[in-house]
JSON list of C-alpha atoms in Angstrom, two decimals:
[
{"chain": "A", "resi": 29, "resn": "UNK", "atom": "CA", "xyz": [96.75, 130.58, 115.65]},
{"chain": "A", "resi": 30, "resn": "UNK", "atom": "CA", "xyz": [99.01, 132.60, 113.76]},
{"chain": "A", "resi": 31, "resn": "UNK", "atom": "CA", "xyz": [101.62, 134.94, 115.18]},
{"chain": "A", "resi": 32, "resn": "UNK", "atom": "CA", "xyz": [103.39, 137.23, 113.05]},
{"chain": "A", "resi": 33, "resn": "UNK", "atom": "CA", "xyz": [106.59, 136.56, 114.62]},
{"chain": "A", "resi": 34, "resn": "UNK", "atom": "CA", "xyz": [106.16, 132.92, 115.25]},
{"chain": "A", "resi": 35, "resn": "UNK", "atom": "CA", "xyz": [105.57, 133.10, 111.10]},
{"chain": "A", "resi": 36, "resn": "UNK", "atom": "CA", "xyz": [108.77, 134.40, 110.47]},
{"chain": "A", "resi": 37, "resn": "UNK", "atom": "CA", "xyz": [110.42, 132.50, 112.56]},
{"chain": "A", "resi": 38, "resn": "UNK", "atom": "CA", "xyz": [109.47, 129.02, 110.82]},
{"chain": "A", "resi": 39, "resn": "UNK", "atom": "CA", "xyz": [110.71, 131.01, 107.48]},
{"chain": "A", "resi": 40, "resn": "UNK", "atom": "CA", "xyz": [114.26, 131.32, 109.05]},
{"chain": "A", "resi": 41, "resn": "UNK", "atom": "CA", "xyz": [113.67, 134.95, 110.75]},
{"chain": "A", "resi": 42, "resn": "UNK", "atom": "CA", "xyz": [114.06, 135.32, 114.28]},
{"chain": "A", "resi": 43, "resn": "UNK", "atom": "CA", "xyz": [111.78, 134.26, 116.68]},
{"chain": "A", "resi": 44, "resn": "UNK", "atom": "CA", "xyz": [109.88, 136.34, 119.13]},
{"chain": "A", "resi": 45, "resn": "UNK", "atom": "CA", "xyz": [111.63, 139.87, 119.44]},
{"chain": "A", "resi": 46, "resn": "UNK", "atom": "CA", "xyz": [110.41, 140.85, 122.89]},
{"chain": "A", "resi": 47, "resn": "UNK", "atom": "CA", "xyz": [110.47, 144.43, 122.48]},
{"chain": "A", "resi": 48, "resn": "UNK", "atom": "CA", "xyz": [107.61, 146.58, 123.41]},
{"chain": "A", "resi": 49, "resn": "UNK", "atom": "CA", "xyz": [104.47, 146.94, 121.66]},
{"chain": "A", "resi": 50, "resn": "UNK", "atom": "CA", "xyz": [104.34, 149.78, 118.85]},
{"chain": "A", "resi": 51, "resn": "UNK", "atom": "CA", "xyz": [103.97, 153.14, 120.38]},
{"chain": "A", "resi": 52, "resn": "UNK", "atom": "CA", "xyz": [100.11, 153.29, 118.79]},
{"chain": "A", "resi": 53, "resn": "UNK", "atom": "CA", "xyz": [99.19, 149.81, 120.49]},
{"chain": "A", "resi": 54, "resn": "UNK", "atom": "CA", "xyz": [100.58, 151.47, 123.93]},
{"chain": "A", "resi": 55, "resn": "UNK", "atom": "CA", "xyz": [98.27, 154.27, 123.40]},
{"chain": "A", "resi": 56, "resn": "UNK", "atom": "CA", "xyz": [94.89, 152.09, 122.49]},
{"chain": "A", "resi": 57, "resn": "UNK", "atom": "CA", "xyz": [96.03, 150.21, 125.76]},
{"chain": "A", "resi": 58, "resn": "UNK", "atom": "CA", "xyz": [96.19, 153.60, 127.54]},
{"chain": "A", "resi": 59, "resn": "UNK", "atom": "CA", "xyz": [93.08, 154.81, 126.22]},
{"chain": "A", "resi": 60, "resn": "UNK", "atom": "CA", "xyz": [91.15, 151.93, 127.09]},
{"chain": "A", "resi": 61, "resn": "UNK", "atom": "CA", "xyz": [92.28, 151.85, 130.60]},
{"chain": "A", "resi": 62, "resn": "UNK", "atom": "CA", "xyz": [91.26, 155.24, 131.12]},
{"chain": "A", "resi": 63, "resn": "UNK", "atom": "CA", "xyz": [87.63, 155.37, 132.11]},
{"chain": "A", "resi": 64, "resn": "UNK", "atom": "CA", "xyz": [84.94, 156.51, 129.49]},
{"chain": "A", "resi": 65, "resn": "UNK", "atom": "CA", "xyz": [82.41, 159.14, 129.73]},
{"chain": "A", "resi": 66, "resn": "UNK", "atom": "CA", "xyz": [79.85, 157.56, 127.79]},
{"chain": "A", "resi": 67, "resn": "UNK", "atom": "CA", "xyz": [80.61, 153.53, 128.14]},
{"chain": "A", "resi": 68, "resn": "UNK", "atom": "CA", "xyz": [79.34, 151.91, 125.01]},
{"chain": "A", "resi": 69, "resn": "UNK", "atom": "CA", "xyz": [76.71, 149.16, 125.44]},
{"chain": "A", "resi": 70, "resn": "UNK", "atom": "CA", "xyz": [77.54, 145.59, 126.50]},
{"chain": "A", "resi": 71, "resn": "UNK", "atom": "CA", "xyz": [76.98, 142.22, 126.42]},
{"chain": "A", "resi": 72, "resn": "UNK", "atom": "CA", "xyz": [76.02, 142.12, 130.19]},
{"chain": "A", "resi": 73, "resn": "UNK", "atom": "CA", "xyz": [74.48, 145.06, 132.31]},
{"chain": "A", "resi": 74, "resn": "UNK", "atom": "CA", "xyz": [75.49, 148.68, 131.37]},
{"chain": "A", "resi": 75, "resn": "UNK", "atom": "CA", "xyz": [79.25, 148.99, 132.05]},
{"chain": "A", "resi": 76, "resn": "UNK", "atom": "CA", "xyz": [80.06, 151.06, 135.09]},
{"chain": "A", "resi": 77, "resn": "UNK", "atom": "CA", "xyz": [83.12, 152.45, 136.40]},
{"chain": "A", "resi": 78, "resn": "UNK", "atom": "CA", "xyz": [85.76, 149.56, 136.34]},
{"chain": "A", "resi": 79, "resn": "UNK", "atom": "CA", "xyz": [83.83, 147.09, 134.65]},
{"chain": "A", "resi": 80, "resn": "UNK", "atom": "CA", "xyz": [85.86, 144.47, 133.95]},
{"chain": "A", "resi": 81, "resn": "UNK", "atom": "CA", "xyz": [83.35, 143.86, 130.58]},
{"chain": "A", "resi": 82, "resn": "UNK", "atom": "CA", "xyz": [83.72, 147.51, 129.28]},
{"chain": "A", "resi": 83, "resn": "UNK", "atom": "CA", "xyz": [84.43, 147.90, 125.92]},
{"chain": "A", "resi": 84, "resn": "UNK", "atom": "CA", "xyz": [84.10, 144.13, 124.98]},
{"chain": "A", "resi": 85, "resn": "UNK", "atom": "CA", "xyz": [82.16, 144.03, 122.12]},
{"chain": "A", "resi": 86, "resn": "UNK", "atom": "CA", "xyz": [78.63, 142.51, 122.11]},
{"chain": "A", "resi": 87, "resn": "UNK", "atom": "CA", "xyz": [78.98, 139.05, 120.91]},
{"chain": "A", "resi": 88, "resn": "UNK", "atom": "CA", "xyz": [76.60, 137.04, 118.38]},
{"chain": "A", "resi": 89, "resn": "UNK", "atom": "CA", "xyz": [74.29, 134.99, 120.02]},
{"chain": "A", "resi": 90, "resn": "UNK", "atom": "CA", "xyz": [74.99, 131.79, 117.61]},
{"chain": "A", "resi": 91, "resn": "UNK", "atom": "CA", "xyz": [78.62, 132.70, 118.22]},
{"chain": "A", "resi": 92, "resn": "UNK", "atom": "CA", "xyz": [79.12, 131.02, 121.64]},
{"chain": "A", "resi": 93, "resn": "UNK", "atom": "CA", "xyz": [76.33, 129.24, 122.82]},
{"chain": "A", "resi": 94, "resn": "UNK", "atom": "CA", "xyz": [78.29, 125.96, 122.03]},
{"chain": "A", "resi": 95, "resn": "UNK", "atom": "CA", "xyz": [81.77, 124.93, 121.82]},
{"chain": "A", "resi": 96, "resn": "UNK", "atom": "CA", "xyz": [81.48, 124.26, 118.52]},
{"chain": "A", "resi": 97, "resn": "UNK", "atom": "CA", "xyz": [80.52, 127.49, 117.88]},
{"chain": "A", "resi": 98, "resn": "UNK", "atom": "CA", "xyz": [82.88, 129.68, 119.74]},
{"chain": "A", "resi": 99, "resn": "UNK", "atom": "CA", "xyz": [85.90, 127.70, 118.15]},
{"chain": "A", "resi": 100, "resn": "UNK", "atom": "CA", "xyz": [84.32, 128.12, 114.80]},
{"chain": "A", "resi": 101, "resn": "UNK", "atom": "CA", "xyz": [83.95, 131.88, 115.61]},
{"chain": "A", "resi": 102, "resn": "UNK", "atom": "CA", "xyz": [87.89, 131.95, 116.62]},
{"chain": "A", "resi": 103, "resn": "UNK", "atom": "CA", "xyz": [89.20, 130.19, 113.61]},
{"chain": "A", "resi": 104, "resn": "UNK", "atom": "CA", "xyz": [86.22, 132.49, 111.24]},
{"chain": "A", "resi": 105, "resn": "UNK", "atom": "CA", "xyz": [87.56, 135.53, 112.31]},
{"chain": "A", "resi": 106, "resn": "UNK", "atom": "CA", "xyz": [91.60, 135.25, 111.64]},
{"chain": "A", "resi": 107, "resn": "UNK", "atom": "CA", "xyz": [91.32, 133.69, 107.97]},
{"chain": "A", "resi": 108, "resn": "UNK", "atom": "CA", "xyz": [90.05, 135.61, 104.88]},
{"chain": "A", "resi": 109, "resn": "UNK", "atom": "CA", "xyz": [91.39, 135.96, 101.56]},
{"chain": "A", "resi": 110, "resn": "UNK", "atom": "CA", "xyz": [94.21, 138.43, 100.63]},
{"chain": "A", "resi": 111, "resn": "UNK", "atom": "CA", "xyz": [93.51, 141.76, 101.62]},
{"chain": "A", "resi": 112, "resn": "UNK", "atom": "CA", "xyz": [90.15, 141.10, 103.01]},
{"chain": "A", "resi": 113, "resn": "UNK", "atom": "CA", "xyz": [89.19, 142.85, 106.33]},
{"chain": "A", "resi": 114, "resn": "UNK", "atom": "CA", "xyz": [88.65, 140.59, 109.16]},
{"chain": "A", "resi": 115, "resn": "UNK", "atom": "CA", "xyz": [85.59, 141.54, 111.71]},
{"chain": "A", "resi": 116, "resn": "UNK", "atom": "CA", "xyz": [88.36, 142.23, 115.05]},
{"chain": "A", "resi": 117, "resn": "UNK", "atom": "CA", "xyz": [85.29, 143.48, 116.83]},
{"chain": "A", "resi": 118, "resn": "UNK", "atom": "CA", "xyz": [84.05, 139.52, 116.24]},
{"chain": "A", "resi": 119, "resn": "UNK", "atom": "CA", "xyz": [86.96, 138.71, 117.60]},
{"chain": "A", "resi": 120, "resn": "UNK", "atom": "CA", "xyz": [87.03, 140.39, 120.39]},
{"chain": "A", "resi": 121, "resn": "UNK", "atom": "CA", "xyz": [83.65, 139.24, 121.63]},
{"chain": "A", "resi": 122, "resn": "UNK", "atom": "CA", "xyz": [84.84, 135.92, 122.06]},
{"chain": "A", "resi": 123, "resn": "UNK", "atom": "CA", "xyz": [87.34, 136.39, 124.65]},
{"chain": "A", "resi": 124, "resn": "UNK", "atom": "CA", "xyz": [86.97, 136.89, 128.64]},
{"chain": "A", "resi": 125, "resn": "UNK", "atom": "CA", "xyz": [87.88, 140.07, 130.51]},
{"chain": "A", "resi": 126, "resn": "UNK", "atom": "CA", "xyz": [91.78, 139.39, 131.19]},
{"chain": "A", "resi": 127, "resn": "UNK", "atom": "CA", "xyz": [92.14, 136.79, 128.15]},
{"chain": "A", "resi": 128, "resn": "UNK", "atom": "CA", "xyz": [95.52, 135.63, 126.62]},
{"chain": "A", "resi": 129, "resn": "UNK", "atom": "CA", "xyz": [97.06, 134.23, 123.57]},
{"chain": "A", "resi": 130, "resn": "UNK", "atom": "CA", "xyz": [100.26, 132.86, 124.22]},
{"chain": "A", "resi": 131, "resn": "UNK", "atom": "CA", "xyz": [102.17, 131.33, 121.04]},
{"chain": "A", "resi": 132, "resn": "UNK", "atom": "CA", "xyz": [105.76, 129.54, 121.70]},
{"chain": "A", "resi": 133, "resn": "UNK", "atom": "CA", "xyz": [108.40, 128.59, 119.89]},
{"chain": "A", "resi": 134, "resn": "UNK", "atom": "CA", "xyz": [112.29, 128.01, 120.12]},
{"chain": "A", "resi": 135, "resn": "UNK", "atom": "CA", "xyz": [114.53, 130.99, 119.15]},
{"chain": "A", "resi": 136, "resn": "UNK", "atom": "CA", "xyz": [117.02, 130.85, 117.09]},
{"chain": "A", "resi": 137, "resn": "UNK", "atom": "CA", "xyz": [120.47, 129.80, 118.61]},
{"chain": "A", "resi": 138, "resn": "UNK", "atom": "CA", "xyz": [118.89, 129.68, 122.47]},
{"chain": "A", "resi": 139, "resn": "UNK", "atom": "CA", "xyz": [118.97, 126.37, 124.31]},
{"chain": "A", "resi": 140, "resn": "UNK", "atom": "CA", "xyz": [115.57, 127.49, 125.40]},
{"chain": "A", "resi": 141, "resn": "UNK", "atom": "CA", "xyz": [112.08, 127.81, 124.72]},
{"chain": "A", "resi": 142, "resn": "UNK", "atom": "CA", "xyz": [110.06, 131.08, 124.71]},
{"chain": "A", "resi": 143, "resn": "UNK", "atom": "CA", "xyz": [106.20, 131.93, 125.31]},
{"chain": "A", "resi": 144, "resn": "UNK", "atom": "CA", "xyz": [105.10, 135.45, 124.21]},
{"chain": "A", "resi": 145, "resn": "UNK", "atom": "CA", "xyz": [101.67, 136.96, 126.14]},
{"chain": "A", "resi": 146, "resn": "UNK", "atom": "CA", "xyz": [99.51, 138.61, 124.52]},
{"chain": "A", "resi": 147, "resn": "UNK", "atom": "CA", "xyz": [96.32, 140.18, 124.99]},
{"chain": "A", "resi": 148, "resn": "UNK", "atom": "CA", "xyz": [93.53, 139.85, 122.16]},
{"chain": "A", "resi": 149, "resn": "UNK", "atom": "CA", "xyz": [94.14, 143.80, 121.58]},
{"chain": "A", "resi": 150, "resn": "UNK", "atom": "CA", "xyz": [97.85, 142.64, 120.94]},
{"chain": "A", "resi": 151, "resn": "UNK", "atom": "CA", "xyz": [97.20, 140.74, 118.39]},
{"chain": "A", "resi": 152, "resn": "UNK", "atom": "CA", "xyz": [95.03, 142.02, 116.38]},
{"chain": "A", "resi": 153, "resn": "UNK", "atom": "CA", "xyz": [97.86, 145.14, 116.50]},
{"chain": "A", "resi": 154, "resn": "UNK", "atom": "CA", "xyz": [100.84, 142.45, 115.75]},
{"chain": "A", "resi": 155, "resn": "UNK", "atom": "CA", "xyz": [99.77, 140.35, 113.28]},
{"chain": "A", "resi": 156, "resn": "UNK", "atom": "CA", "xyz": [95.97, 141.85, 112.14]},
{"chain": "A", "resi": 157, "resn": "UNK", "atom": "CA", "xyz": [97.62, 143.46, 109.45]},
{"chain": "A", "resi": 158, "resn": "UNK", "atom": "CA", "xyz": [99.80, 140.47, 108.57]},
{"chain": "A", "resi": 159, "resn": "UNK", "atom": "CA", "xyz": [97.06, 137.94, 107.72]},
{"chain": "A", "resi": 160, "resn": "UNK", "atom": "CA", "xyz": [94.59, 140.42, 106.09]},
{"chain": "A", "resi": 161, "resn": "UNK", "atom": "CA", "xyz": [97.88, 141.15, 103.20]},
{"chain": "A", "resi": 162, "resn": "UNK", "atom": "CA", "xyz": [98.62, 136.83, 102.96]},
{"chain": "A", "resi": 163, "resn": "UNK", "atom": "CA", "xyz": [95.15, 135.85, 102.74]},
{"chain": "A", "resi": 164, "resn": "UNK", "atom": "CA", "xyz": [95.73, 134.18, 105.86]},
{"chain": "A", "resi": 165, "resn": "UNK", "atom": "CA", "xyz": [93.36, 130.79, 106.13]},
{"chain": "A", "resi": 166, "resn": "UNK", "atom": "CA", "xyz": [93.49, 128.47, 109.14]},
{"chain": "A", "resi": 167, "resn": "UNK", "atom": "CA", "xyz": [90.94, 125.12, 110.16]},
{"chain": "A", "resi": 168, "resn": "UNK", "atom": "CA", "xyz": [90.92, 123.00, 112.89]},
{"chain": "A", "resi": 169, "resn": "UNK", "atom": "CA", "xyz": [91.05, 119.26, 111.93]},
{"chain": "A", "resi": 170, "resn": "UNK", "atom": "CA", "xyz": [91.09, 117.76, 114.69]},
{"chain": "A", "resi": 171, "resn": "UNK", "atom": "CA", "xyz": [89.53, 118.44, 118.64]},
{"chain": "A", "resi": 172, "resn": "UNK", "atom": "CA", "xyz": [90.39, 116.83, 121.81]},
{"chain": "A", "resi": 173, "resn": "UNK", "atom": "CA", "xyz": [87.51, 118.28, 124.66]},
{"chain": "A", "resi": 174, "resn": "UNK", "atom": "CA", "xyz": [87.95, 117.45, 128.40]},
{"chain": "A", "resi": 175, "resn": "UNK", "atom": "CA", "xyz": [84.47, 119.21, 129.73]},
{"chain": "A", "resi": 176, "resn": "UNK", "atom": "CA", "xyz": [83.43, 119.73, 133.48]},
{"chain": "A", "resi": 177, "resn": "UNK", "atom": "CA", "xyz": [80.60, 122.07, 134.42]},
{"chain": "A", "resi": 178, "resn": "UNK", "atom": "CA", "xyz": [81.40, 125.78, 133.06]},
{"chain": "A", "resi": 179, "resn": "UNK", "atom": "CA", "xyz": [84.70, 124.83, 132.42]},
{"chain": "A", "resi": 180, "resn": "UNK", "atom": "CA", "xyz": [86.35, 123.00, 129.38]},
{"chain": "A", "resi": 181, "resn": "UNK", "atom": "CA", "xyz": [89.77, 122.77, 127.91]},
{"chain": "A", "resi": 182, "resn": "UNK", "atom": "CA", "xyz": [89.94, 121.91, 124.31]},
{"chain": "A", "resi": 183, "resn": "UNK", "atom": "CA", "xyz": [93.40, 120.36, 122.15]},
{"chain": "A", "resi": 184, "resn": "UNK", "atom": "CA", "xyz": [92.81, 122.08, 118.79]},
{"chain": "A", "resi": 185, "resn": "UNK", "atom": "CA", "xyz": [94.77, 120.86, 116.13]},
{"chain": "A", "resi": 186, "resn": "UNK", "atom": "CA", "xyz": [94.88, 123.10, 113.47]},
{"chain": "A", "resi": 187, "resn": "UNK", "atom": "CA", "xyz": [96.44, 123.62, 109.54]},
{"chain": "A", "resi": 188, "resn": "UNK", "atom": "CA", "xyz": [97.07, 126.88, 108.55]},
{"chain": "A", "resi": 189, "resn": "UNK", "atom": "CA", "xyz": [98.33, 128.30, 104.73]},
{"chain": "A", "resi": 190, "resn": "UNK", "atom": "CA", "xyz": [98.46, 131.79, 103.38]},
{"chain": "A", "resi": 191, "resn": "UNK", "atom": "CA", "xyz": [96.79, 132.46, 99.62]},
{"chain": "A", "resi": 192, "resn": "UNK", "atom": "CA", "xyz": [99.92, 134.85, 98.92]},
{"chain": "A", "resi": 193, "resn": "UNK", "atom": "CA", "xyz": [102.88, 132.13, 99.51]},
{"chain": "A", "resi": 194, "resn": "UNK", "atom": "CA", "xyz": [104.21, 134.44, 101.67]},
{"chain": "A", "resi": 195, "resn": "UNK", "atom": "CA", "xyz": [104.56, 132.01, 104.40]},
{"chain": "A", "resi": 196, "resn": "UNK", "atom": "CA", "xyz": [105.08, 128.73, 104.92]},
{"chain": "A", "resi": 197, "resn": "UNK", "atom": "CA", "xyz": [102.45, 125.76, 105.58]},
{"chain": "A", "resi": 198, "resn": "UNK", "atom": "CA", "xyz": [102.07, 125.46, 109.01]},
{"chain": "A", "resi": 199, "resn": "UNK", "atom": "CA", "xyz": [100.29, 122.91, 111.96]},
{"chain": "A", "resi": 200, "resn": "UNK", "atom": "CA", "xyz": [100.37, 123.20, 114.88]},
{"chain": "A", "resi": 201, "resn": "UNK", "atom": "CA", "xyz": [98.13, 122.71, 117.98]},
{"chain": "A", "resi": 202, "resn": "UNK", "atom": "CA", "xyz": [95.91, 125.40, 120.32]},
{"chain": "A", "resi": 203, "resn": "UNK", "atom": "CA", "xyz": [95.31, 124.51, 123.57]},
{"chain": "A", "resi": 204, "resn": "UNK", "atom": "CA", "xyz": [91.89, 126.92, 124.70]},
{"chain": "A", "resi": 205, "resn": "UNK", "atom": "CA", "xyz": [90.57, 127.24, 127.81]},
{"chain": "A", "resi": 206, "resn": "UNK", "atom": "CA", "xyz": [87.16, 127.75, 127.72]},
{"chain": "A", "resi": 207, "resn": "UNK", "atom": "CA", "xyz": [84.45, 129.63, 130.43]},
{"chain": "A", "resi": 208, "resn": "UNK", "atom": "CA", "xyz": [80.72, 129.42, 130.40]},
{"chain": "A", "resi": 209, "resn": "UNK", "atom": "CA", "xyz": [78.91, 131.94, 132.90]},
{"chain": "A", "resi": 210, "resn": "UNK", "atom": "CA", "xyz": [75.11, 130.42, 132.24]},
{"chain": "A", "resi": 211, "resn": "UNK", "atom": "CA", "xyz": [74.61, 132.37, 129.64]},
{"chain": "A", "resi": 212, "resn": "UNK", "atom": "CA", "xyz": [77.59, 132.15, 126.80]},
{"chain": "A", "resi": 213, "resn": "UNK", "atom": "CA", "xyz": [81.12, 130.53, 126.08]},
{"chain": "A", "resi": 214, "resn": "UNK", "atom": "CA", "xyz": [83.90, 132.48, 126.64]},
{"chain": "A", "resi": 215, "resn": "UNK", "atom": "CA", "xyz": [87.63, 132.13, 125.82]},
{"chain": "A", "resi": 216, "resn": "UNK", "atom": "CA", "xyz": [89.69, 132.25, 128.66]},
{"chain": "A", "resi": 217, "resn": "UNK", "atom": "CA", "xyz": [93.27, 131.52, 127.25]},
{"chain": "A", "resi": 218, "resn": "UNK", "atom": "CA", "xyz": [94.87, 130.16, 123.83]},
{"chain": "A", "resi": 219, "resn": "UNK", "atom": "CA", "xyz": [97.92, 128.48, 123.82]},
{"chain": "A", "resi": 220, "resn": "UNK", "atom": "CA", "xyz": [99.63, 126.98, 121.41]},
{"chain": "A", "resi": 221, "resn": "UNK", "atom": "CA", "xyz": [102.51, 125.63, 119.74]},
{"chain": "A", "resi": 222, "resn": "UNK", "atom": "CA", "xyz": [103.47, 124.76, 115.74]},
{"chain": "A", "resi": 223, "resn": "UNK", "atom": "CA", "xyz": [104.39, 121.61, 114.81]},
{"chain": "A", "resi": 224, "resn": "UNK", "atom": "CA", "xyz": [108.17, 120.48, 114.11]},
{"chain": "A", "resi": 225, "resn": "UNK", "atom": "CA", "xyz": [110.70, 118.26, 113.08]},
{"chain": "A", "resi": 226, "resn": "UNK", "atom": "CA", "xyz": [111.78, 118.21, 116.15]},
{"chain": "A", "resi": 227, "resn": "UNK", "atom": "CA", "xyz": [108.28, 117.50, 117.73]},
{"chain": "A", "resi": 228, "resn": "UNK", "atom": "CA", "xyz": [105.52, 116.31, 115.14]},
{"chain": "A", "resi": 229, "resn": "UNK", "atom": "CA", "xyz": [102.60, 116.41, 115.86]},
{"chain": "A", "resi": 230, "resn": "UNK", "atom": "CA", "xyz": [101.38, 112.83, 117.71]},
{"chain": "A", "resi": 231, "resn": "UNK", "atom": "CA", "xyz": [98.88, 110.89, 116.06]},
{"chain": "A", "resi": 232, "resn": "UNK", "atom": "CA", "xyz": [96.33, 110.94, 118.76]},
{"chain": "A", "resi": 233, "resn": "UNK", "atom": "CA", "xyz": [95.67, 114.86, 117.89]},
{"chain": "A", "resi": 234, "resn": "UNK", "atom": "CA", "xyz": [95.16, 113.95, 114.32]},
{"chain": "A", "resi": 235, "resn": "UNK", "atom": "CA", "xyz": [92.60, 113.19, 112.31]},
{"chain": "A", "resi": 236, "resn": "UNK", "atom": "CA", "xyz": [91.56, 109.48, 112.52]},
{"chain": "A", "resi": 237, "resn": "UNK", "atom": "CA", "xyz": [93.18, 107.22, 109.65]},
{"chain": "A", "resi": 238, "resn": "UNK", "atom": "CA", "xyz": [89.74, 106.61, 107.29]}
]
């Protein structure tokens, strides 16, 4: 997963400003706290007053009724040629009430490591706009799953590029959390970390040798 920050980091910016979201994110946040008069419809029963499902987007059936497809779905909807609009509404069907996307990274100059939370409204305010102008493209290549009734935790290695050159190559790995209620996949939580010199990525979450 890309972060905008995380981006510029690897390009010799620094990493992970922790200031507070733009003044228009705060107010989407505010707005969608605040209850609706007319709730639009949902993917479960008709949202009522604290709904924990209002305003999530109804999600595409083929979307997550596997694994395979919700992951497919998450990768889909971040990469897209430069300047092409990516479907956030997709994107936000895939994710559970009270999901997170947590990239990390070191800092520059700190002796310590740093993990930014983010809701999936963040991010599509941070660093939406960033991969639509890059022609921001990312795959997984290779998929560790550990799978136990409705739950399922999946090591997603992944290899990202922009079309522009505007950033560098990056790998990395997503760690996803994964819910199904019966009727659909959810994500829970992705959480991730891009590969370095300092830790390459090990061979067991590549791609086998052909």
């Amino acid at each position: 997963m890309p972060d905008t920050l995380v981006l510029r980091a690897l390009a010799g910016a620094a990493f992970l400003a922790l200031s507070a979201l733009p003044a228009a994110a705060q107010q989407q946040q505010q707005q969608q706290q605040q209850p609706q008069p007319q709730p639009q419809p949902q993917p479960q029963a008709p949202a009522a007053p604290g709904d924990p499902f209002a305003g999530i987007p109804a999600a595409k059936a083929e979307d997550v009724a596997s694994i395979d497809a919700i992951l497919a779905a998450l990768y889909g909807t971040i990469s897209g040629d430069v300047g092409q609009k990516r479907d956030w509404d997709r994107f936000r069907s895939l994710f559970y009430p009270g999901a997170k996307l947590i990239p990390t990274g070191m800092p520059k100059d700190s002796p310590v490591a740093r993990a930014r939370v983010l809701t999936p409204e963040d991010y599509v305010s941070h660093s939406g706009p960033f991969v639509e102008r890059i022609g921001f493209h990312e795959v997984e290549i290779a998929r560790k799953t550990d799978h136990y009734g409705y739950v399922a935790h999946v090591f997603s290695t992944y290899d990202g590029h922009s079309q522009s050159g505007e950033a560098p190559p990056i790998r990395g790995i997503n760690s996803i959390q994964l819910f199904n209620d019966g009727k659909r996949w959810w994500i829970v939580n992705v959480f991730w970390m891009q590969e370095s010199e300092k830790y390459p990525i090990p061979k067991a979450y590549l791609p086998a040798a052909r």
